Every structure is written in structure tokens, then in C-alpha cells.
Amino acid sequence: MKLWEIFRFELAYQMRRPWAWFAFAVLVVFAFQSTRVAIILATLPQDFILNSPFIIAAVTVFSCQIWLLLAPAVAGEAAARDVQTGMYPLVYASPVSKAQYLGGRFLAAFVLHALILLGVQVGSLLAAFAPGVNPEIIGPFRPAAYLAAYGQIALPNALIAATFQFAAALLAGRPMAAYVGSFALFFLSYPVTVFVYLSRMARPEIALLTDPIGIFAIMNEMMTKWTIVEKNVRMFALEGPMITNRLLWMGISLLTLASVYLRFRFAHRTANDLLSRVLRRFSRRARTQDTAVGAAAPLAVPDARQSFGFATQLRQVLAITRSSFGMVAKSPAGIFLLLAFPMMLVVVMLVELQQWGVPLLPRTVELVTRHLTAPLTSPMNYWVMVPVLIIFFAGELVWQERDARLNENVDAAPVPEWVIVAGKYMALALMLAALTAMLTVAGILVQLIMGFHDFQIGLYIRLLFGFQLPEYLLFAMLAVAIQVVVNQKYLGQLVALIAYLLLAFSSFLGVHHNLLVYSGGPSWSFTEMRGFGGSVDGWLWFKLYWAAWALLLAVAARLLWVRGREPGLGTRVQVARLRFNRATAGIAALAAVLILSLGGFIFYNTNVLNEYITDDEMVRRRADYERTYGKYEGIPQPERTATRLRVDIHPERGMATMRGSYRMVNRHAVPIAAVHVEPVFYVETRVSFDRPSRRVVADDRLGHHIYALAQPLQPGDSLTLSFEVEFEPNGFSNTGLRKNGAGQAIIRNGTYFRDSALPYIGYSPGRELISAEDRRKYGLPRQVTLPPPDDIDLSVATSAPATFDAVVSTSAGQVAVAPGELRRSWTEGGAATSITPATFPSAACSSSSQPGTRCTANSGRGWTCRSTFTRGTRRSSSGCSAAYGRRWTTTRRSSGRIPGSSCRWWSSPATSSGWAWMEAA
Amino acid sequence: MELQIRGVSKTYPNGVQALRNVMLTIPAGMYGLLGPNGAGKSTLMRTLATLQEPDTGTIHLGDIDVVRQKEAVRQTLGYLPQEFGVYPKVSAEYLLHHFAILKGIATRKARCEVVEALLRQTNLWEVRKQKLGGYSGGMRQRFGVAVALLGNPRLLIVDEPTAGLDPAERVRFLNLLSEVGENSVVILSTHIVEDVSELCTRMAIIDRGEILLAAEPLAAIEAMRGKIWRRVIEKSALPEVERAHAVISTKLLAGRTVVHVYSDTAPGPGFEPAEPDLEDGYFTTMAGRIGRREAVEVAP
């Protein structure tokens, strides 16, 4: 009876508060979006069903991850509200047993979590049956699927998470400690398990057991072992390693609950944090009693001068920074971030410093760019812990005084708000700087362990402190501002987390331009050869722009800072108006000016100098391309027999010119009336023929030109196509410098042109859309992803050997490289050039010769060729048979036998895929 | 029904010895525990309220062992702590209902009656639907009293209840307590001497964990008759007087200092005999003039 009452009271209490409902709503939206936008469905190019049990289960699994970070407040409140509010003496002195008290509270937490997790199923249902979805991809309604996902995934997770959150909060006596419990689970489930599994540190079955939420165990089973048909149809059920994982962790939860029960006592609580309990032995005996009663000479308090000028305020900022930093750094979450996280990184680095089995040297560049930095908005690995903890710390800092019931004392002190806000932000910044320092230490430690001594500390500092830290600092300002504005502890965490998710998944929501995504911008990159490769410019301008926004956020935080007992928004806005003095106006105006000017400059670069194309627009263009020009696929076109190039690269100016010509032959049996040329994107291309021609179609948007020849090219005839391409620097774009295609940035060191820098002849099927959903949306027919093994690509099968001739010039001190054999190199007015002819089919790739190729006839199917080659220390043997070429785009060709053909195996390290084709001998 | 405290000691982990060998017998009725801050009053109160464990000693309420049978004690315990909070977002009536169930008043009808009676008795009936977050300090205190009085407790422990109440509230509170004390053991722990003198039939004085005196207030006062002397002096003369006499208290009266001195015989010129009150008794005990180190039972 009492248990029921405690349970009922707690349930009713929390259901009247907003945070549980908020979490529910967020989960509904998240499940809805996940299902509709179908993050995981990129792997299913064929027909898929939106409400297949697989999708429902997968969405449930991912939503559980989010839920872990959203809703710990529920269990935390249930466990520790009595202690936090100070009501516990009244409760503990009542005739209630431990079982009734803890049981009722825990059950309420569990039921609340279970109810919140229902939101996931609601969202999935809505995604499938609410308007706005393609009815073809909705399968039959199978309630068993939803029930299975809920009962087998969500409910056990509710139990496990509720247990750990409850235990953490009860132990610490604060509801916020539940967040730390949740973080521990999240960290174990997401980064740790994935890492242990992928790095094969332990047997896979063991690795799957370390995941308390079962996410990896479930996803691994389903993703790797289910076929596409199964993913559409098969009902989800726990089996194999999934069941072991669930049973193990439910067992651990029950054990934890038992130990909580045994350890808990209805007793007076003395404030005892971990550190002071450890240090208790060494502390002096405290004296709390007054000394001699009665007579005491009147005490003369010395008269200290107070000053309220700017210098004092700066000192106050430092003082607040120091005390707040101490509080955060010594908390369990702080110790995790500063000690456990870098240590984990050390282990990760030691295990992962290899590429395809070859151990790598722990060069600073390698460590920093691969392992010690990550974009803020990539929630796909363990780095997500940093923004999550930033949000947590921001909340703790903003609520520090109110939690300690010291806020009225502090608020009445003659300290301006900006000092308080600045002090707390600086504490968070100091925390992040300490993290960056610890990351440096971790990197150096790895290098020491592996016996590598070229530390390049300057590089560490430049990259980590100069590039990674500002990202964190920007986000920290956002987190603090949100916590100040949303004046409720749990809602603040929720809203900040939602903001982070919006930033991370902005492209899925249709917001691509980095002027609109907080802290967005092109990413920097650094390699030892290319240096920054010009990636700093774009990055820097965007960061400055967002720093101006951060300044504005700081002003807003200061204006809306809660001081005293008026938490209502209306009152705060009024108070904010009173606080708006000249200095504030000045800073706000400065921030606004910076935003407008920087934003304008950036906009000029990204939208005016460069073409700004959103992902949706890109998809539309590809669809249009296929619709408009798809009919030209496979039509007879002349083939290149000789390519001549004259490339002049000016790295220091960021410019290059490419002049060249193709000598093309009509190898088909019919005359060719028109030549289709696809010029290079993003740059000026001029094309001319050696005979009269007329440009019929010049579609620059879709990149397809058609030139009609005055006289059709007869079979066997050849013609020459000359072109000229100019590469010019044109600022930076929304995604930074272009990395592929033309419009390839000409950088100071390491400019690299691929065949996409030259005009292409004919229709390129590689530009077609791949995703089945996209194709359906634009009314394109379905595509075959895997042609049968004896499908021969005629355009490849019938191409002749071609010659390649290039003169490449660059500035002195650089080396020009092109495929083929070096004939001559000379210097001319400071430029180095070389000529390389090659007898490879017309594709400009970096060179490597292919010895040891042997071809034999394969009865009825063409030729089989085998070649062995060594790359590094590996020997590989590859073969091709029956002219099935492995290309990375889809092909639709009929098979046939080509007489008199031989086969060459080609491998291009740049694309790291094998090409095989037949060519006429 | 008697509360027997025998040999209770407690030392906190940080080295502070809060209670030293406390021996008390507390019969039914109002019992006052007087002492300065840091004397160990709250520790003793919490130990009696089953929220702390003593290191040594035994406590018996009738035949219930308070230390071992906490559940049984809690069934008939009412505890008003010195500091406590409430859930800010619920109303007094709602929370009091909850506590009533926790205290075992399960049937709805009985509970409603009890809750209404208590809210009226603590003068919170008018504001019963207001959220507790909006209550003033005094109102919160009264709510705590209502919770403590649920279930007609036979052991009522009240820890510094009137600190923070305005004079009218204080009188009301003491009246409320006096109605309770017939068959229950009511222990009132305070540093306000008037509370004890007005209300309590027995008292103990505690300092630094030791019981310095356990007696009836009236008897203690009587024992001091003729030994308390009073003189009005200048502030500057105070050190001299302290050196010469056993000053037990100094007060201010309209800017001049009034000293009370303990002496078996007339201490000298300028001193007049003072009518002793409990405050004098308190100060005398604290000054060590009577009852030091062991509880001295003053025979009635």
C-alpha cells in the first residue's frame, strides 16, 4: 500500500513537470525523422519498406541512444529529489521501509522511462502512416513489429538505464548525477563497444557484451547477417549474442539494484564528496565548538578598501573562473573528461595506428588529424562525448549557486552580471583548454610508448589549440547561452542537446549553407606534404563570423541572467531592458557589424564567386541530367587514341591552365554526326574541333554539350578536339576548397588533377542517381546494382590502346608527375617541366607498371588474364575473366565475345579499385 | 512511556566528538534541551529520531530499542528537523496527504479528517491549496509541525522550532506544542531560553556533547535564589569586574552594560540581588558554577 502510494505520488509529480513530456516529444520527432529521412536506408538501393520490422527495430535502437542523453532527469529526480530539496528528514523519519521507499521510487522511474520510450513507436507509426510519404514504400501494418521492438529493445533498456541513473543520483544525493550515470552507459555502448569490436581487441562475441544498451549487438546482427529481403520482411526477435547481451546487462542491473538497496540507509546525510572522503585521513581535526564562553574583547575588523572599477571586475572574473573550474574539474564527469577520455584515446591510438594491417609511424600529423581532432558535428564516434559533456558542464556551472542555495548571497553582491557570465564561461573554456592539453599529452605518450621522438610540439599546439579548441569554445558559448535562457535545469540540457543534434544533422533537415549552421564552415585539413592546402582561409572566415554570433549570444546571456528570485521570462525581459546600457549596446552593435560584414564577405565568396548548390539541387540536377541526356547513353562516339596535354601550374598564384587535344577515331560501323562533350565543372572550358562544327547544345548547368559536325565522321576517320581549361582562384565555397573535379583547388604544394579535370566524351552514366528513393522521387526507372558476371562493358571492352603525352610545368622547386615515362625535363624561367608519353588507355592516373601479365583464352567467354604485382610489401594476384569490369558505377551492357582481344589488368592506387577491361590487340 | 538514554556517544568522521556519554531519563511531558550552537543538540535529536547511529550507548523508548528497532520507533515518531525543505511544486494539502499515507493512515476518510484537523490546527487551512514553494519561512515551519503531528506520535522531537518565527507565530507554536504533551514524550531542543522556561517541566543543559545539568526549571531557579547579583556598569569597567567577580552574563540596557554575577555572598557595593530566572541558570551552568561535567540531579 505504501509502495503504491510512493509510486503513484512520484509518477503524478513527474508527469506534471514538463521535462518528461518534452523528452517524449523529442523522441516522437526523432523517430519520425529517422524513419522518414531514413539515414540507414542509403544501404538499401532496392525496394525497402518504411515500416519493416528491421527499420522499426533500428529506429528504436538509435532512439534509445538519444533517449539516454535526454531523459536521465526522470530517474534522477525520483532518486534524489528528497535529498536535493532537503525534505528527506521528514520522509526518512516516517515508518516506511527501504523496500517500499526505494521500490516505489524506482518503479516510478522505470514506468516513466517506459512511457517516454513509447514516443519512439508513436513516431515510427506516424512516419509510416501520416501524410507525406510515398505509399509504395509502406508495407502492411504489423503491430507485432512495434511490440517486438518496444518489448525487446526499449523495455530492457529502460530497466538498465533507470537502474544506473537511479543509483548514481541516489549515491550523490543530486538528481543531476543521473546524467553522469547515463553518460557512462552511453560511452560504454557507443564508442567503447564499437571500438572494441572493430579493433578486434577481444573476440566479437565478447565485444558485443560490453554494450549495455544492446545497440551494437542488435545492429550488428541485423545489418551484417540479414539479407535485403529479410530486412524488409523478417520479424525482429532477440537471438544469439543479442540475448546474451540483454540477459547479462539485465542481470548487472538487478545486482546493482540489490547493492543499492543494501547500501541505502534512512540516515542523515553529511556532505561528503569523493575527494574529501579520500583526503579525510590527512585532514586536520575540525573544531566546531566555540572557545571560551563569554568575555571576548571587542573585535576590530580592519577597514579594507573596496573598489568597483574595471580592474576589480577583471579580478572577480578570474576568481569566479578559478572556483567554477575547480568545481567542474573535480566532479566525476570532469575527471572522466580530463583523465579517462585521453587515456582511452591512448589505447585507441595504440591499437588503431595501422592501415590495412601495416603499422604506421606515430607521426604527430597522423595522430592529430586522425585521432585527436574531430569535427564538432560528427556524432558518429566517441568524440560526441565532448559536446555532450560541454552541455552538461554548462548546466552545472549556470546552476552552481542555485544548487548550493548560495544564489541569493551572490546575487546581492556588487558584482555585475557580465562578470559572472564571463567567469563561468571562462571556467568552461579553461576546462576545454585543459582537455586539449591532455590530448596533447596523450599524443606524446603514444609517441613515447612507440619509441618515436619527433614530437613536433609546435604542431600539436597549432593544430589542437588553434583549430580544435575554437570549435569547442564556440559550442560552449552556445551551451551556456541556452542554459541561461531556458531557465530550467533539465529543459536546458534537453534544449541544448536538441540544438546539438540540429547542428549535426542540419543537412538532413535541408539546411546546408554554413552561414546558417552555428559554428559551421568548411573543415580544415593538414598533411605534411600539402600543409593546410589553403583550407584555412574558408575555415577562418567562417569561424570569425560565428565568433561574432557567439559574442551576441554572450550579450544575450548577460542580459537574461537570472539574478534573485524572478525566474519568469516576462520579468527577465523587463530586467534585460533595464540592464541594456551603453556598453551593452556598443558590444551588441559591434557584434552585429561584424556579423553583417563577415557574413557578407563569406556570402560573396560562397555564393557569388562560387556556385552554391544544395544537396537537393544536386540531386535534382542529376535527375535532370539522366532524364535529358540519358537517351545518349551508349551511342557511337569517337574514341580517344591520343591525348596531348600542356599543363601550366602556378601554385603560388593558385592558377593553372590546361591546354590539350584529343585525337579521336570513329571505331564504329556508322558515321558519327555529333560529338558529345562534357566539359569540366566550375571552370572555363573552351572546346574546338579541327573541322567545321556547330554547337547545338550547351547546357552548362547539367554539364553536357553537343557539337554537330558539318560532315559526319565516317567510320575509321579521325578528328582532333582541342580544349583549354583555366583554373583560377575564386575564394572559398561553402564546403571549402573543392577537392575533386575541376575547380580543384590549385594549392601551394600537392595539386592533383584527375581525369575529371579534362573534358569527357559521351554520356557519363556515373552521374546518375543511385539511391532508389531519389530515383523514385524523380520518376526514374530502377537501376540494377549488380550486373551479372558476364556483362561486358563494350565501351571499355572495345577501346584501343591510346597514347598520352603531357608537358607539365610548375614553379621551381616542385616536381611535376604524370602517368607514363619521363622523356625530358628542363627549367625555363623558373618553371620545371617534363614530358611523359604513355601507352595507356586514356585515363590520367598516377603510374605504375604492370609486369607479369598473362592472358589465356577462356572458352566461350573471352579472355582470362592474370597479373601479379607488388604494392609495398604485399603481393597480390588478380585476374579478370569474361570481361566483367568492376566499375564503381552501374552499367547496363549486353555481353558478347570480342575476337582478337587481349586483356590488361590495371590498378590505380588513387582510386584503389581494380579496373579490368578488354582491348583489341 | 519513558525515554531512557544511557551512555550515548558519537564522534563524527572529521574528528568532532558531538556527544559524550549522554545519560538522560525523559518522562512523558515537555522536556527542554538547552544549549549553545554546536553543543550536540541536533546530533542528539537526530539520533533519537533514528536518523543517526550513536557510536556507543543505548536508547529505549518504553521497551522499544530505538537504535535497533527503528521501524517500530518511526511508527510513533514525530520529527521536526532544524532545517528541512519541501517540494516547491505541490500544495500543502497534497503533500500532507502523502505523508499521512506514509505514516500509515491509509483509509481515505480518516486521512481527510486528520489532514483537515492538522491544517486547521497549524493555521494553514486557508492556504492549503497554495504551492509550498510560495510559503514563507513560518508557514513552512508550521507545515513541518503538521507533518510531525501526523498519527499522534508518542515521541515528538522538535529541533530549534522557534528560530525564525515572529513573536506571534512563536506564541502560537508553543501553544500548539503544549496541547500535545500530555501522554507523549516531547523533546524541545533550542537555544532560546524562554521557550524552555515557558513550556517545559523538565530540562537539560548540554554543551560540547556533555549534559551539564538535568533538572526541573523551577527547581534550578530556586537553587539559585540569593546567589545572583546584578549591577549596571560602564562598558569600560567590564574587564575589571570580570577579573574580580564570577560574571555569568552581560547584557545591554539602554546603552549601558548590565552584568549578572554569581556569588554565594554579596559581592560588594553596587551589586543588588537579582531575581533569578532560567537564563541565569543557563549562564551559570555554562560558566561552570553549577553542574559541570556530570549531570547533577537537583532534588525537587
Coordinates of N, CA, C and O in Angstrom, one line a residue, chain A residues 1-2 5-6 8-10 12-13 16-17 81-82 85-98 100-101 105 265-268 270 272 280 283-296 405 565, chain B residues 12-18 20 36-38 46 49-53 70-71 74-75 77 79-81 83-90 94-95 97-99 101-104 106 131 133 143-144 147 207-209 242 286:
Chain A
M1 N 0.8 -1.2 0.0 CA 0.0 0.0 0.0 C 0.9 1.3 0.0 O 0.7 2.2 -0.8
K2 N 1.8 1.3 0.9 CA 2.7 2.4 0.9 C 3.5 2.5 -0.3 O 3.8 3.6 -0.9
E5 N 1.5 4.0 -2.9 CA 1.4 5.4 -2.8 C 2.6 6.2 -3.2 O 2.6 7.2 -3.8
I6 N 3.8 5.7 -2.8 CA 5.0 6.3 -3.2 C 5.2 6.3 -4.7 O 5.6 7.3 -5.3
R8 N 2.8 6.1 -6.9 CA 1.7 6.9 -7.5 C 2.1 8.4 -7.4 O 2.0 9.2 -8.3
F9 N 2.6 8.8 -6.2 CA 2.9 10.1 -6.0 C 4.1 10.6 -6.9 O 4.0 11.7 -7.5
E10 N 5.1 9.8 -7.0 CA 6.2 10.1 -7.8 C 5.8 10.2 -9.3 O 6.2 11.2 -10.0
A12 N 2.8 10.9 -10.5 CA 2.0 12.0 -10.7 C 2.8 13.3 -10.7 O 2.6 14.2 -11.5
Y13 N 3.8 13.3 -9.8 CA 4.6 14.5 -9.6 C 5.4 14.8 -10.9 O 5.4 15.9 -11.4
R16 N 3.5 15.9 -14.0 CA 3.1 17.3 -14.0 C 4.2 18.3 -14.4 O 4.0 19.4 -14.6
R17 N 5.4 17.7 -14.5 CA 6.5 18.6 -14.8 C 6.7 18.5 -16.3 O 6.4 17.5 -17.0
R81 N 15.4 13.7 -5.3 CA 14.7 15.0 -5.1 C 14.6 15.2 -3.6 O 14.7 16.4 -3.1
D82 N 14.3 14.2 -2.8 CA 14.2 14.4 -1.4 C 15.4 15.0 -0.8 O 15.4 15.9 0.1
T85 N 16.0 18.7 -2.2 CA 15.1 19.8 -1.6 C 15.3 19.9 -0.1 O 14.9 20.8 0.5
G86 N 15.9 18.9 0.5 CA 16.1 18.9 1.9 C 14.9 18.3 2.7 O 14.8 18.5 3.9
M87 N 14.0 17.6 1.9 CA 12.8 17.1 2.6 C 13.1 15.8 3.2 O 12.2 15.2 3.9
Y88 N 14.2 15.2 3.0 CA 14.5 13.8 3.4 C 14.3 13.5 4.9 O 13.9 12.4 5.2
P89 N 14.7 14.5 5.8 CA 14.5 14.1 7.2 C 13.0 13.8 7.5 O 12.7 12.9 8.3
L90 N 12.1 14.5 6.9 CA 10.7 14.2 7.1 C 10.3 12.9 6.6 O 9.6 12.1 7.2
V91 N 10.9 12.5 5.4 CA 10.5 11.2 4.8 C 11.2 10.1 5.6 O 10.5 9.1 5.9
Y92 N 12.4 10.3 5.9 CA 13.2 9.1 6.5 C 12.6 8.8 7.8 O 12.8 7.7 8.3
A93 N 12.1 9.8 8.5 CA 11.6 9.6 9.9 C 10.2 9.0 9.9 O 9.7 8.7 10.9
S94 N 9.7 8.7 8.7 CA 8.4 8.1 8.6 C 8.5 6.6 8.7 O 9.5 6.1 8.3
P95 N 7.5 5.9 9.1 CA 7.6 4.4 9.2 C 7.4 3.8 7.8 O 6.4 3.2 7.5
V96 N 8.4 4.0 6.9 CA 8.4 3.5 5.6 C 9.6 2.5 5.5 O 10.7 2.9 6.0
S97 N 9.4 1.4 4.9 CA 10.6 0.5 4.8 C 11.4 0.9 3.6 O 10.9 1.5 2.7
K98 N 12.6 0.4 3.6 CA 13.5 0.6 2.4 C 12.9 0.1 1.2 O 13.0 0.8 0.1
Q100 N 9.8 -0.4 0.4 CA 8.7 0.4 -0.1 C 9.2 1.7 -0.7 O 8.8 2.2 -1.8
Y101 N 10.1 2.4 0.0 CA 10.6 3.7 -0.5 C 11.3 3.6 -1.8 O 11.0 4.2 -2.8
R105 N 9.9 4.4 -5.7 CA 10.6 5.4 -6.5 C 11.2 4.8 -7.7 O 11.0 5.4 -8.8
R265 N 20.6 3.7 3.5 CA 20.1 3.8 4.9 C 19.3 5.1 5.0 O 19.6 6.1 4.5
F266 N 18.2 5.0 5.8 CA 17.5 6.2 6.1 C 18.3 6.9 7.2 O 18.1 6.8 8.4
A267 N 19.2 7.7 6.8 CA 20.1 8.4 7.7 C 20.4 9.8 7.3 O 20.2 10.1 6.1
H268 N 20.8 10.5 8.2 CA 21.2 11.9 8.0 C 22.4 11.9 7.0 O 23.3 11.1 7.1
T270 N 25.6 13.7 5.4 CA 26.6 14.8 5.5 C 27.2 15.0 4.2 O 27.5 14.0 3.5
N272 N 29.6 14.9 1.6 CA 30.8 14.1 1.5 C 31.2 13.8 0.1 O 30.6 12.9 -0.4
R280 N 40.2 12.5 3.9 CA 39.8 12.6 5.3 C 40.9 12.3 6.2 O 41.1 12.9 7.2
S283 N 43.3 15.1 6.8 CA 42.8 16.5 7.2 C 43.0 16.6 8.7 O 43.0 15.7 9.4
R284 N 43.1 17.9 9.0 CA 43.2 18.1 10.5 C 41.9 18.0 11.1 O 40.8 18.1 10.5
R285 N 41.9 17.8 12.4 CA 40.7 17.7 13.2 C 39.9 19.0 13.1 O 40.5 20.0 13.4
A286 N 38.7 18.9 12.8 CA 37.9 20.2 12.7 C 37.5 20.6 14.1 O 37.2 19.8 14.9
R287 N 37.5 21.9 14.3 CA 37.0 22.4 15.6 C 35.7 23.1 15.3 O 35.7 24.1 14.6
T288 N 34.6 22.6 15.8 CA 33.4 23.3 15.5 C 32.8 24.0 16.8 O 31.9 24.8 16.7
Q289 N 33.4 23.7 17.9 CA 32.9 24.3 19.1 C 33.5 25.7 19.3 O 34.6 25.9 19.0
D290 N 32.7 26.5 19.9 CA 33.2 27.8 20.3 C 34.2 27.7 21.4 O 34.1 26.8 22.2
T291 N 35.1 28.6 21.4 CA 36.0 28.6 22.6 C 35.3 29.3 23.7 O 34.1 29.5 23.8
A292 N 36.1 29.7 24.7 CA 35.6 30.2 26.0 C 34.3 31.0 25.9 O 34.3 32.0 25.1
V293 N 33.4 30.6 26.7 CA 32.1 31.3 26.7 C 32.3 32.7 27.3 O 33.0 32.9 28.2
G294 N 31.6 33.6 26.8 CA 31.5 34.9 27.5 C 32.5 35.9 27.0 O 32.5 36.2 25.8
A295 N 33.4 36.3 27.9 CA 34.1 37.6 27.6 C 35.0 37.5 26.4 O 35.8 36.5 26.2
A296 N 34.8 38.4 25.5 CA 35.7 38.5 24.4 C 35.9 40.0 24.1 O 35.0 40.7 24.1
R405 N 22.2 26.7 -2.9 CA 21.4 27.7 -2.1 C 22.2 28.9 -1.7 O 22.0 29.5 -0.7
R565 N 15.1 36.3 -7.4 CA 14.0 35.3 -7.4 C 13.0 35.4 -8.5 O 11.8 35.0 -8.3
Chain B
Y12 N 32.0 12.3 15.0 CA 31.9 12.4 13.5 C 33.2 12.0 12.8 O 34.2 12.0 13.4
P13 N 33.1 11.6 11.6 CA 34.3 11.2 10.9 C 35.4 12.3 10.8 O 36.5 12.0 10.7
N14 N 35.0 13.5 10.9 CA 36.0 14.6 10.8 C 36.6 14.8 12.2 O 37.3 15.8 12.4
G15 N 36.3 14.0 13.1 CA 37.0 14.1 14.4 C 36.3 14.8 15.5 O 36.7 14.8 16.7
V16 N 35.2 15.4 15.1 CA 34.4 16.2 16.1 C 33.6 15.2 17.0 O 32.9 14.4 16.5
Q17 N 33.8 15.3 18.3 CA 33.0 14.5 19.2 C 31.7 15.2 19.6 O 31.8 16.2 20.4
A18 N 30.6 14.8 19.0 CA 29.4 15.5 19.2 C 28.7 15.2 20.5 O 28.1 16.0 21.1
R20 N 29.1 13.1 24.3 CA 29.9 12.4 25.2 C 29.1 11.8 26.3 O 28.7 12.5 27.2
P36 N 24.1 25.9 23.6 CA 24.5 26.8 22.6 C 24.7 26.1 21.3 O 24.5 24.8 21.2
N37 N 25.0 26.8 20.2 CA 25.2 26.2 18.9 C 26.4 25.3 18.9 O 27.4 25.7 19.5
G38 N 26.3 24.2 18.3 CA 27.4 23.3 18.3 C 27.6 22.4 19.5 O 28.6 21.7 19.7
R46 N 18.7 14.0 16.2 CA 18.7 13.1 15.0 C 18.9 11.7 15.5 O 18.3 10.8 14.9
A49 N 15.7 10.5 16.6 CA 14.8 10.4 15.5 C 15.2 9.3 14.5 O 14.6 9.3 13.4
T50 N 16.1 8.5 14.9 CA 16.5 7.3 14.2 C 17.3 7.7 12.9 O 17.4 6.9 12.0
L51 N 17.7 8.9 12.8 CA 18.5 9.2 11.6 C 20.0 9.2 11.7 O 20.7 9.4 10.8
Q52 N 20.4 9.0 12.9 CA 21.9 8.8 13.1 C 22.1 7.7 14.1 O 21.3 7.4 14.9
E53 N 23.3 7.1 13.9 CA 23.6 6.0 14.8 C 24.6 6.5 15.9 O 25.6 7.1 15.5
K70 N 14.3 0.6 14.6 CA 14.0 1.9 14.1 C 12.6 1.9 13.5 O 11.9 2.9 13.6
E71 N 12.2 0.9 12.8 CA 10.9 0.8 12.2 C 9.8 1.1 13.2 O 8.9 1.8 13.0
R74 N 9.7 4.6 14.4 CA 9.1 5.5 13.4 C 7.6 5.5 13.3 O 7.0 6.4 12.9
Q75 N 7.1 4.4 13.8 CA 5.6 4.3 13.7 C 5.0 5.2 14.7 O 3.8 5.6 14.5
L77 N 6.7 8.1 15.8 CA 7.6 9.2 16.0 C 7.1 10.5 15.2 O 6.5 10.3 14.1
Y79 N 8.9 14.1 14.0 CA 10.2 14.8 14.0 C 10.1 16.1 13.2 O 9.7 16.1 12.0
L80 N 10.5 17.1 13.8 CA 10.5 18.4 13.2 C 12.0 18.8 13.1 O 12.5 19.3 14.2
P81 N 12.7 18.7 12.0 CA 14.1 19.0 12.0 C 14.4 20.5 12.1 O 13.5 21.3 11.8
E83 N 16.5 22.0 10.0 CA 16.5 22.5 8.7 C 15.8 21.5 7.8 O 16.2 20.3 7.8
F84 N 14.9 21.9 7.1 CA 14.3 21.0 6.1 C 13.7 21.8 5.0 O 13.4 23.0 5.1
G85 N 13.5 21.1 3.8 CA 12.9 21.7 2.7 C 11.6 20.9 2.4 O 11.3 19.9 3.0
V86 N 10.9 21.4 1.4 CA 9.7 20.8 0.9 C 9.7 20.8 -0.6 O 10.5 21.5 -1.2
Y87 N 8.9 20.0 -1.2 CA 8.8 20.1 -2.7 C 8.1 21.4 -3.0 O 6.9 21.6 -2.6
P88 N 8.7 22.2 -3.8 CA 8.1 23.5 -4.1 C 6.8 23.5 -4.9 O 6.1 24.4 -4.9
K89 N 6.7 22.4 -5.7 CA 5.6 22.5 -6.7 C 4.3 21.8 -6.3 O 3.5 21.6 -7.2
V90 N 4.2 21.4 -5.1 CA 3.0 20.7 -4.7 C 2.3 21.5 -3.6 O 3.0 22.4 -3.0
Y94 N -1.8 18.4 -0.5 CA -1.4 17.2 -1.2 C -0.3 16.5 -0.6 O -0.3 15.3 -0.4
L95 N 0.7 17.3 -0.2 CA 1.9 16.7 0.4 C 1.5 16.1 1.8 O 2.0 15.0 2.2
H97 N -1.3 14.8 2.7 CA -1.9 13.6 2.4 C -0.9 12.5 2.2 O -1.0 11.4 2.7
H98 N 0.1 12.8 1.4 CA 1.1 11.8 1.1 C 1.8 11.4 2.3 O 2.0 10.2 2.6
F99 N 2.2 12.3 3.2 CA 2.8 12.0 4.4 C 1.9 11.1 5.3 O 2.4 10.3 6.0
I101 N -0.3 9.0 4.4 CA -0.2 7.6 4.0 C 1.1 7.0 4.4 O 1.1 5.8 4.8
L102 N 2.2 7.7 4.2 CA 3.4 7.2 4.7 C 3.4 6.8 6.1 O 4.1 5.9 6.6
K103 N 2.7 7.6 6.9 CA 2.7 7.3 8.3 C 1.7 6.3 8.7 O 1.5 6.0 9.9
G104 N 1.0 5.7 7.7 CA 0.2 4.6 8.0 C -1.3 4.9 8.1 O -2.1 4.0 8.3
A106 N -4.1 5.0 6.3 CA -4.4 4.5 4.9 C -5.8 4.9 4.4 O -6.0 5.2 3.3
K131 N 1.0 26.4 -3.5 CA 2.2 25.6 -3.7 C 3.1 25.9 -2.5 O 3.3 27.1 -2.1
G133 N 6.2 26.1 -2.5 CA 7.3 26.9 -2.9 C 7.0 28.4 -2.5 O 8.0 29.2 -2.3
F143 N 4.0 23.9 8.5 CA 3.8 22.6 7.8 C 4.6 21.5 8.3 O 4.1 20.3 8.5
G144 N 5.8 21.7 8.7 CA 6.6 20.7 9.3 C 6.0 20.2 10.6 O 6.0 19.0 10.8
V147 N 3.3 17.8 9.7 CA 3.8 16.5 9.4 C 4.2 15.8 10.6 O 3.9 14.6 10.8
D207 N 26.3 21.0 26.6 CA 27.4 21.8 25.9 C 28.5 20.9 25.5 O 28.9 20.1 26.4
R208 N 29.0 21.0 24.4 CA 30.1 20.2 23.9 C 29.9 18.7 24.1 O 30.8 18.0 24.4
G209 N 28.6 18.3 23.8 CA 28.3 16.9 23.9 C 28.1 16.4 25.3 O 27.8 15.2 25.4
E242 N 35.0 41.6 35.5 CA 35.2 40.2 35.2 C 36.4 39.6 35.9 O 36.3 38.4 36.3
M286 N 26.6 27.2 32.2 CA 27.6 27.2 31.1 C 28.9 27.7 31.7 O 30.0 27.4 31.3

